[in-house]
Amino acid sequence: METAYTFVPSPNHIYPDHPERPGRLDTLKPKLDSYDAEQLDAKPASHDEIGLVHDPKFVSTLEKVCREEAPAVIDYAPTYVTKTSFEDALLAAGGVLTCSRAVLNGDAKNAFAIVRPPGHHAEPDKAMGFCIFNNVAIAARDALTHGLDRVMVLDYDAHHGNGTQAAFLNDERVGFLSAHQWGIYPGTGWITDAPHAKKRVVNVPLPAYAGDTVYEQVADQIFKPFVESFKPQMIFISVGFDAHWNDPITMLGLSSNGYSTLANKVVALAEKYCDGKIVFVLEGGYDPVNVANGTDGAFEALTKSKYGNEANDPNPYREPDCESRIEEIRKWHGLS
Ligand SMILES: [Zn+2]
């Protein structure tokens, strides 16, 4: 098997008028069969696996809230739960583990875990920002219990991956990078957030409308030297398609073509530095067409095939010049 994927749409994890809804995957779903990739059955994560990142007290409280109080809103983002959300979240986390283990044990070359609810805002002791369990963090730590010494999470969802940062703030085996819009939810992710972890916890806060040109510079001038210096044995991508210019809840400027370029660049980095071991994990992205187009681009990069992605949706806004910001970040971390 070359490329594997899991699909966990969680149709019953739904709340009236909430952007993190099953319909996000509606345009993508009929295309899945056309990818040159094998679908694996997602297996729910066990409590022990969730416990690789999360406090057992938080997990049992969350289970109780889902059973007894749902439907309910559990934080101000707002993050919601339904009667099925606990099982849905276990399956989402398990869907990522299924992919990462297939890559780890050599059954697949690379993989994409298309799951919801998303995970990167969930901190060890709390659900947050539409996220219940931190799917990518659980899989990254699981990889470390299966023989790897160094893994990396690159997060280019539009929002700061605060939960993943919190999980790995003091874990020297994990490199973490988040590129995100500065000044929006959750408010964290400035360059100097983790002064004790230079060259290991890297934040790339970007101004509104930063798009294809800026992200290409970020990939070449920050992702690349970061991977070169950290030397991960496996890379996880927290990919959110909400950095697209017409996402309804953010103001960044990537196009579908820009997402494809990024996917190609991170896959090439994995091929050069970690034997091709890379797992994409879906985070946000609230326009179903952007999610489908972005996923097309990711599968094209993973499988080296073309799927007739004709998306032509250039950013209509003028991009800000981010060269001095990028230089400031490179300098802070001593990347060269
Ligand atoms: Zn997001």
CSV table of C-alpha atoms and ligand atoms in Angstrom, one decimal:
chain,number,residue,atom,x,y,z
A,1,MET,CA,0.0,0.0,0.0
A,2,GLU,CA,1.3,3.4,-0.9
A,3,THR,CA,-1.1,6.0,0.5
A,4,ALA,CA,-3.7,5.2,3.2
A,5,TYR,CA,-6.5,7.3,4.6
A,6,THR,CA,-9.2,7.1,7.2
A,7,PHE,CA,-12.6,8.9,7.0
A,8,VAL,CA,-14.4,9.8,10.2
A,9,PRO,CA,-17.2,12.2,9.4
A,10,SER,CA,-19.1,12.0,12.7
A,11,PRO,CA,-22.5,12.8,11.3
A,12,ASN,CA,-24.1,13.0,14.8
A,13,HIS,CA,-21.6,15.5,16.1
A,14,ILE,CA,-23.6,18.5,15.0
A,15,TYR,CA,-25.0,21.7,16.6
A,16,PRO,CA,-27.4,24.2,15.1
A,17,ASP,CA,-25.7,26.9,13.0
A,18,HIS,CA,-22.2,25.8,14.1
A,19,PRO,CA,-19.5,26.1,11.4
A,20,GLU,CA,-17.8,22.8,12.6
A,21,ARG,CA,-20.4,20.6,11.1
A,22,PRO,CA,-20.6,17.3,9.2
A,23,GLY,CA,-21.4,19.3,6.0
A,24,ARG,CA,-17.8,20.5,5.9
A,25,LEU,CA,-17.0,17.1,4.3
A,26,ASP,CA,-19.9,16.9,1.9
A,27,THR,CA,-18.1,18.0,-1.3
A,28,LEU,CA,-15.0,15.9,-0.4
A,29,LYS,CA,-16.9,12.6,0.4
A,30,PRO,CA,-17.9,11.6,-3.2
A,31,LYS,CA,-14.3,12.2,-4.4
A,32,LEU,CA,-12.6,9.9,-1.9
A,33,ASP,CA,-12.9,6.8,-4.2
A,34,SER,CA,-11.1,8.6,-7.0
A,35,TYR,CA,-7.9,8.9,-5.0
A,36,ASP,CA,-5.1,6.3,-5.6
A,37,ALA,CA,-5.2,5.5,-1.9
A,38,GLU,CA,-6.5,2.8,0.4
A,39,GLN,CA,-9.2,3.5,3.0
A,40,LEU,CA,-8.4,1.9,6.4
A,41,ASP,CA,-11.1,1.3,9.0
A,42,ALA,CA,-10.6,3.7,11.9
A,43,LYS,CA,-10.6,2.0,15.3
A,44,PRO,CA,-11.7,4.0,18.3
A,45,ALA,CA,-8.8,5.2,20.5
A,46,SER,CA,-8.6,3.5,23.9
A,47,HIS,CA,-8.7,5.5,27.2
A,48,ASP,CA,-5.0,4.6,27.5
A,49,GLU,CA,-4.2,6.1,24.1
A,50,ILE,CA,-6.2,9.3,24.9
A,51,GLY,CA,-4.2,9.3,28.2
A,52,LEU,CA,-0.9,9.7,26.2
A,53,VAL,CA,-1.9,13.4,26.1
A,54,HIS,CA,-5.0,14.1,28.2
A,55,ASP,CA,-5.7,14.1,31.9
A,56,PRO,CA,-7.9,11.1,32.9
A,57,LYS,CA,-10.0,13.4,35.0
A,58,PHE,CA,-10.8,15.6,32.0
A,59,VAL,CA,-11.7,12.5,29.9
A,60,SER,CA,-14.1,11.1,32.5
A,61,THR,CA,-15.7,14.5,33.1
A,62,LEU,CA,-16.2,14.9,29.3
A,63,GLU,CA,-17.7,11.4,29.0
A,64,LYS,CA,-20.2,12.3,31.8
A,65,VAL,CA,-21.2,15.6,30.2
A,66,CYS,CA,-21.8,13.8,26.9
A,67,ARG,CA,-23.9,11.2,28.6
A,68,GLU,CA,-25.9,13.4,31.0
A,69,GLU,CA,-26.0,16.9,29.8
A,70,ALA,CA,-25.6,16.9,26.0
A,71,PRO,CA,-26.4,18.6,23.8
A,72,ALA,CA,-24.3,21.2,25.6
A,73,VAL,CA,-21.8,24.0,24.9
A,74,ILE,CA,-18.6,23.4,27.0
A,75,ASP,CA,-16.5,26.5,26.2
A,76,TYR,CA,-16.8,30.0,24.8
A,77,ALA,CA,-15.5,29.2,21.3
A,78,PRO,CA,-18.2,27.7,21.3
A,79,THR,CA,-17.2,24.0,21.6
A,80,TYR,CA,-20.3,21.8,21.7
A,81,VAL,CA,-21.0,18.1,22.6
A,82,THR,CA,-23.8,15.8,21.7
A,83,LYS,CA,-24.8,12.4,23.0
A,84,THR,CA,-22.4,10.8,20.5
A,85,SER,CA,-19.5,13.2,20.8
A,86,PHE,CA,-17.5,11.2,23.2
A,87,GLU,CA,-17.5,8.1,20.9
A,88,ASP,CA,-17.0,10.4,17.8
A,89,ALA,CA,-14.0,12.0,19.4
A,90,LEU,CA,-12.5,8.5,20.3
A,91,LEU,CA,-13.0,7.5,16.7
A,92,ALA,CA,-11.4,10.7,15.3
A,93,ALA,CA,-8.4,10.2,17.5
A,94,GLY,CA,-8.3,6.5,16.6
A,95,GLY,CA,-8.6,7.4,12.9
A,96,VAL,CA,-5.3,9.3,13.2
A,97,LEU,CA,-3.7,6.5,15.1
A,98,THR,CA,-4.8,4.0,12.4
A,99,CYS,CA,-3.0,6.1,9.8
A,100,SER,CA,0.1,6.9,11.8
A,101,ARG,CA,0.6,3.2,12.8
A,102,ALA,CA,0.2,2.1,9.2
A,103,VAL,CA,3.0,4.5,8.2
A,104,LEU,CA,5.1,3.5,11.2
A,105,ASN,CA,4.9,-0.2,10.5
A,106,GLY,CA,5.5,0.2,6.8
A,107,ASP,CA,2.0,-0.9,5.6
A,108,ALA,CA,1.6,2.5,4.0
A,109,LYS,CA,4.1,5.1,2.7
A,110,ASN,CA,2.1,8.0,3.9
A,111,ALA,CA,-1.5,8.8,5.0
A,112,PHE,CA,-4.2,11.3,5.5
A,113,ALA,CA,-6.6,11.1,8.5
A,114,ILE,CA,-9.8,12.9,7.5
A,115,VAL,CA,-11.5,13.2,10.8
A,116,ARG,CA,-13.8,15.4,12.9
A,117,PRO,CA,-14.2,16.7,15.5
A,118,PRO,CA,-10.8,18.4,15.0
A,119,GLY,CA,-8.1,18.4,17.7
A,120,HIS,CA,-5.4,21.1,17.7
A,121,HIS,CA,-6.9,23.5,20.2
A,122,ALA,CA,-7.6,20.7,22.8
A,123,GLU,CA,-5.2,21.1,25.7
A,124,PRO,CA,-4.2,18.2,28.0
A,125,ASP,CA,-6.9,19.2,30.6
A,126,LYS,CA,-9.6,20.7,28.4
A,127,ALA,CA,-11.6,20.7,25.2
A,128,MET,CA,-11.4,24.0,23.4
A,129,GLY,CA,-12.0,25.7,20.1
A,130,PHE,CA,-14.4,23.1,18.5
A,131,CYS,CA,-11.8,20.4,19.5
A,132,ILE,CA,-12.4,17.5,21.9
A,133,PHE,CA,-9.3,15.4,22.0
A,134,ASN,CA,-6.0,16.5,20.4
A,135,ASN,CA,-5.9,13.9,17.7
A,136,VAL,CA,-2.5,14.8,16.2
A,137,ALA,CA,-0.8,15.1,19.6
A,138,ILE,CA,-2.0,11.7,20.6
A,139,ALA,CA,-0.7,10.1,17.4
A,140,ALA,CA,2.6,12.0,17.7
A,141,ARG,CA,3.2,10.8,21.2
A,142,ASP,CA,2.1,7.3,20.2
A,143,ALA,CA,4.8,7.2,17.6
A,144,LEU,CA,7.3,8.0,20.3
A,145,THR,CA,6.1,4.9,22.2
A,146,HIS,CA,6.6,2.8,19.1
A,147,GLY,CA,10.3,3.3,18.7
A,148,LEU,CA,10.7,6.8,17.3
A,149,ASP,CA,12.9,9.4,19.1
A,150,ARG,CA,11.9,12.6,17.3
A,151,VAL,CA,8.7,13.6,15.6
A,152,MET,CA,7.4,16.9,14.3
A,153,VAL,CA,4.0,18.5,14.0
A,154,LEU,CA,3.7,21.2,11.3
A,155,ASP,CA,0.4,23.1,11.8
A,156,TYR,CA,-0.9,25.3,9.0
A,157,ASP,CA,-4.5,25.6,10.1
A,158,ALA,CA,-5.5,29.4,10.2
A,159,HIS,CA,-5.5,29.3,14.0
A,160,HIS,CA,-2.7,28.8,16.5
A,161,GLY,CA,-2.3,25.1,17.5
A,162,ASN,CA,-2.3,26.0,21.2
A,163,GLY,CA,-3.4,22.6,22.3
A,164,THR,CA,-0.5,20.9,20.5
A,165,GLN,CA,1.9,23.5,21.8
A,166,ALA,CA,0.7,22.9,25.4
A,167,ALA,CA,1.0,19.1,25.0
A,168,PHE,CA,4.6,19.4,23.9
A,169,LEU,CA,5.9,22.5,25.5
A,170,ASN,CA,8.3,20.5,27.6
A,171,ASP,CA,8.7,17.4,25.5
A,172,GLU,CA,12.1,17.7,23.8
A,173,ARG,CA,11.3,14.7,21.5
A,174,VAL,CA,8.7,16.8,19.6
A,175,GLY,CA,9.2,19.7,17.3
A,176,PHE,CA,6.2,21.9,16.8
A,177,LEU,CA,5.5,24.7,14.3
A,178,SER,CA,2.3,26.7,13.9
A,179,ALA,CA,1.8,29.2,11.1
A,180,HIS,CA,-1.5,31.1,11.8
A,181,GLN,CA,-3.3,34.4,11.5
A,182,TRP,CA,-2.2,36.7,14.4
A,183,GLY,CA,-4.9,38.4,16.5
A,184,ILE,CA,-7.7,35.9,16.1
A,185,TYR,CA,-8.8,32.9,18.3
A,186,PRO,CA,-7.2,31.6,20.6
A,187,GLY,CA,-5.0,34.7,20.9
A,188,THR,CA,-1.7,32.7,21.6
A,189,GLY,CA,1.1,31.9,19.2
A,190,TRP,CA,3.4,34.9,19.2
A,191,ILE,CA,7.0,34.4,18.1
A,192,THR,CA,8.4,34.5,21.7
A,193,ASP,CA,5.7,32.2,23.3
A,194,ALA,CA,8.3,29.5,24.2
A,195,PRO,CA,11.7,31.1,24.9
A,196,HIS,CA,13.0,27.9,26.5
A,197,ALA,CA,12.3,25.9,23.4
A,198,LYS,CA,14.0,27.8,20.5
A,199,LYS,CA,14.4,25.7,17.4
A,200,ARG,CA,11.8,23.4,18.8
A,201,VAL,CA,8.5,25.3,19.4
A,202,VAL,CA,8.2,27.7,16.4
A,203,ASN,CA,5.4,30.2,16.0
A,204,VAL,CA,4.8,32.0,12.8
A,205,PRO,CA,2.1,34.6,13.4
A,206,LEU,CA,0.9,36.2,10.1
A,207,PRO,CA,-1.1,39.3,9.3
A,208,ALA,CA,-4.5,39.1,7.6
A,209,TYR,CA,-4.4,38.3,3.9
A,210,ALA,CA,-1.0,36.6,4.0
A,211,GLY,CA,-1.4,34.1,1.1
A,212,ASP,CA,0.4,32.0,-1.5
A,213,THR,CA,3.5,34.1,-1.7
A,214,VAL,CA,4.0,34.5,2.0
A,215,TYR,CA,3.3,30.8,2.8
A,216,GLU,CA,5.8,29.8,0.1
A,217,GLN,CA,8.4,32.0,1.8
A,218,VAL,CA,7.5,30.5,5.2
A,219,ALA,CA,7.8,27.0,3.9
A,220,ASP,CA,11.2,27.7,2.2
A,221,GLN,CA,12.7,29.9,4.9
A,222,ILE,CA,11.2,28.5,8.1
A,223,PHE,CA,9.7,25.0,7.6
A,224,LYS,CA,12.8,23.7,5.7
A,225,PRO,CA,15.6,24.9,8.0
A,226,PHE,CA,13.5,23.8,11.0
A,227,VAL,CA,13.1,20.3,9.6
A,228,GLU,CA,16.8,20.2,8.7
A,229,SER,CA,17.8,21.2,12.2
A,230,PHE,CA,15.3,19.1,14.2
A,231,LYS,CA,15.7,16.0,12.1
A,232,PRO,CA,12.3,14.4,12.8
A,233,GLN,CA,11.9,10.7,11.9
A,234,MET,CA,8.2,11.4,11.0
A,235,ILE,CA,6.2,14.5,10.2
A,236,PHE,CA,2.5,15.1,11.1
A,237,ILE,CA,0.7,17.9,9.3
A,238,SER,CA,-2.2,19.6,11.1
A,239,VAL,CA,-3.9,20.8,8.0
A,240,GLY,CA,-6.8,23.2,8.3
A,241,PHE,CA,-8.3,24.6,5.1
A,242,ASP,CA,-9.5,27.7,6.9
A,243,ALA,CA,-6.4,29.7,5.8
A,244,HIS,CA,-8.1,29.9,2.4
A,245,TRP,CA,-9.0,33.5,1.5
A,246,ASN,CA,-12.8,32.8,1.4
A,247,ASP,CA,-13.1,30.8,4.6
A,248,PRO,CA,-16.1,32.2,6.4
A,249,ILE,CA,-14.4,32.6,9.8
A,250,THR,CA,-10.8,33.8,9.2
A,251,MET,CA,-9.0,36.4,7.0
A,252,LEU,CA,-5.9,34.7,5.5
A,253,GLY,CA,-5.2,34.5,1.8
A,254,LEU,CA,-4.2,31.1,0.6
A,255,SER,CA,-5.7,29.8,-2.6
A,256,SER,CA,-6.3,26.1,-3.5
A,257,ASN,CA,-3.2,26.3,-5.6
A,258,GLY,CA,-1.3,27.7,-2.6
A,259,TYR,CA,-2.4,24.7,-0.5
A,260,SER,CA,-1.2,22.3,-3.2
A,261,THR,CA,2.2,24.0,-3.2
A,262,LEU,CA,2.4,23.7,0.6
A,263,ALA,CA,1.5,20.0,0.4
A,264,ASN,CA,4.1,19.3,-2.2
A,265,LYS,CA,6.7,21.1,-0.1
A,266,VAL,CA,6.0,19.2,3.1
A,267,VAL,CA,5.9,15.9,1.3
A,268,ALA,CA,9.2,16.6,-0.3
A,269,LEU,CA,10.7,17.5,3.1
A,270,ALA,CA,9.4,14.2,4.5
A,271,GLU,CA,10.9,12.3,1.6
A,272,LYS,CA,14.3,14.0,2.0
A,273,TYR,CA,14.5,13.9,5.8
A,274,CYS,CA,12.3,11.1,7.1
A,275,ASP,CA,12.0,8.4,4.6
A,276,GLY,CA,8.7,9.8,3.3
A,277,LYS,CA,6.9,9.2,6.7
A,278,ILE,CA,4.2,11.9,6.7
A,279,VAL,CA,0.6,11.9,8.0
A,280,PHE,CA,-1.8,14.7,7.2
A,281,VAL,CA,-4.5,15.3,9.9
A,282,LEU,CA,-7.5,17.4,9.1
A,283,GLU,CA,-8.1,20.3,11.5
A,284,GLY,CA,-10.4,23.2,10.5
A,285,GLY,CA,-11.7,24.6,7.2
A,286,TYR,CA,-15.3,25.7,7.1
A,287,ASP,CA,-16.1,25.9,3.4
A,288,PRO,CA,-16.8,22.5,1.9
A,289,VAL,CA,-15.4,23.3,-1.5
A,290,ASN,CA,-12.1,24.6,0.0
A,291,VAL,CA,-11.9,21.4,2.0
A,292,ALA,CA,-12.4,19.2,-1.1
A,293,ASN,CA,-9.9,21.2,-3.2
A,294,GLY,CA,-7.3,21.3,-0.5
A,295,THR,CA,-7.7,17.6,0.1
A,296,ASP,CA,-7.3,17.0,-3.7
A,297,GLY,CA,-4.0,18.9,-3.5
A,298,ALA,CA,-2.8,16.9,-0.5
A,299,PHE,CA,-3.6,13.5,-2.2
A,300,GLU,CA,-1.8,14.7,-5.4
A,301,ALA,CA,1.3,15.4,-3.3
A,302,LEU,CA,1.0,12.1,-1.3
A,303,THR,CA,0.3,9.8,-4.3
A,304,LYS,CA,2.1,11.7,-7.1
A,305,SER,CA,-1.0,11.5,-9.2
A,306,LYS,CA,-3.3,14.1,-10.7
A,307,TYR,CA,-7.0,14.2,-9.9
A,308,GLY,CA,-8.1,16.8,-12.3
A,309,ASN,CA,-8.2,19.5,-9.6
A,310,GLU,CA,-9.1,22.5,-11.7
A,311,ALA,CA,-9.6,24.9,-8.8
A,312,ASN,CA,-8.6,28.3,-9.9
A,313,ASP,CA,-9.4,30.6,-7.0
A,314,PRO,CA,-6.6,33.1,-6.7
A,315,ASN,CA,-6.6,35.4,-3.6
A,316,PRO,CA,-8.3,38.7,-4.7
A,317,TYR,CA,-6.7,40.6,-1.8
A,318,ARG,CA,-3.3,42.3,-1.9
A,319,GLU,CA,-0.8,40.3,0.2
A,320,PRO,CA,1.2,42.0,2.9
A,321,ASP,CA,5.0,41.9,2.8
A,322,CYS,CA,6.1,39.5,5.5
A,323,GLU,CA,9.9,39.4,4.8
A,324,SER,CA,10.8,41.2,8.0
A,325,ARG,CA,8.5,39.1,10.1
A,326,ILE,CA,10.0,35.9,8.6
A,327,GLU,CA,13.5,37.2,9.2
A,328,GLU,CA,12.6,38.1,12.9
A,329,ILE,CA,11.4,34.5,13.4
A,330,ARG,CA,14.5,33.0,11.7
A,331,LYS,CA,16.7,35.1,13.9
A,332,TRP,CA,14.8,34.3,17.2
A,333,HIS,CA,15.4,30.6,16.5
A,334,GLY,CA,18.8,30.8,14.9
A,335,LEU,CA,17.5,29.1,11.8
A,336,SER,CA,19.8,29.4,8.7
B,1,ZN,ZN,-8.7,26.8,12.4
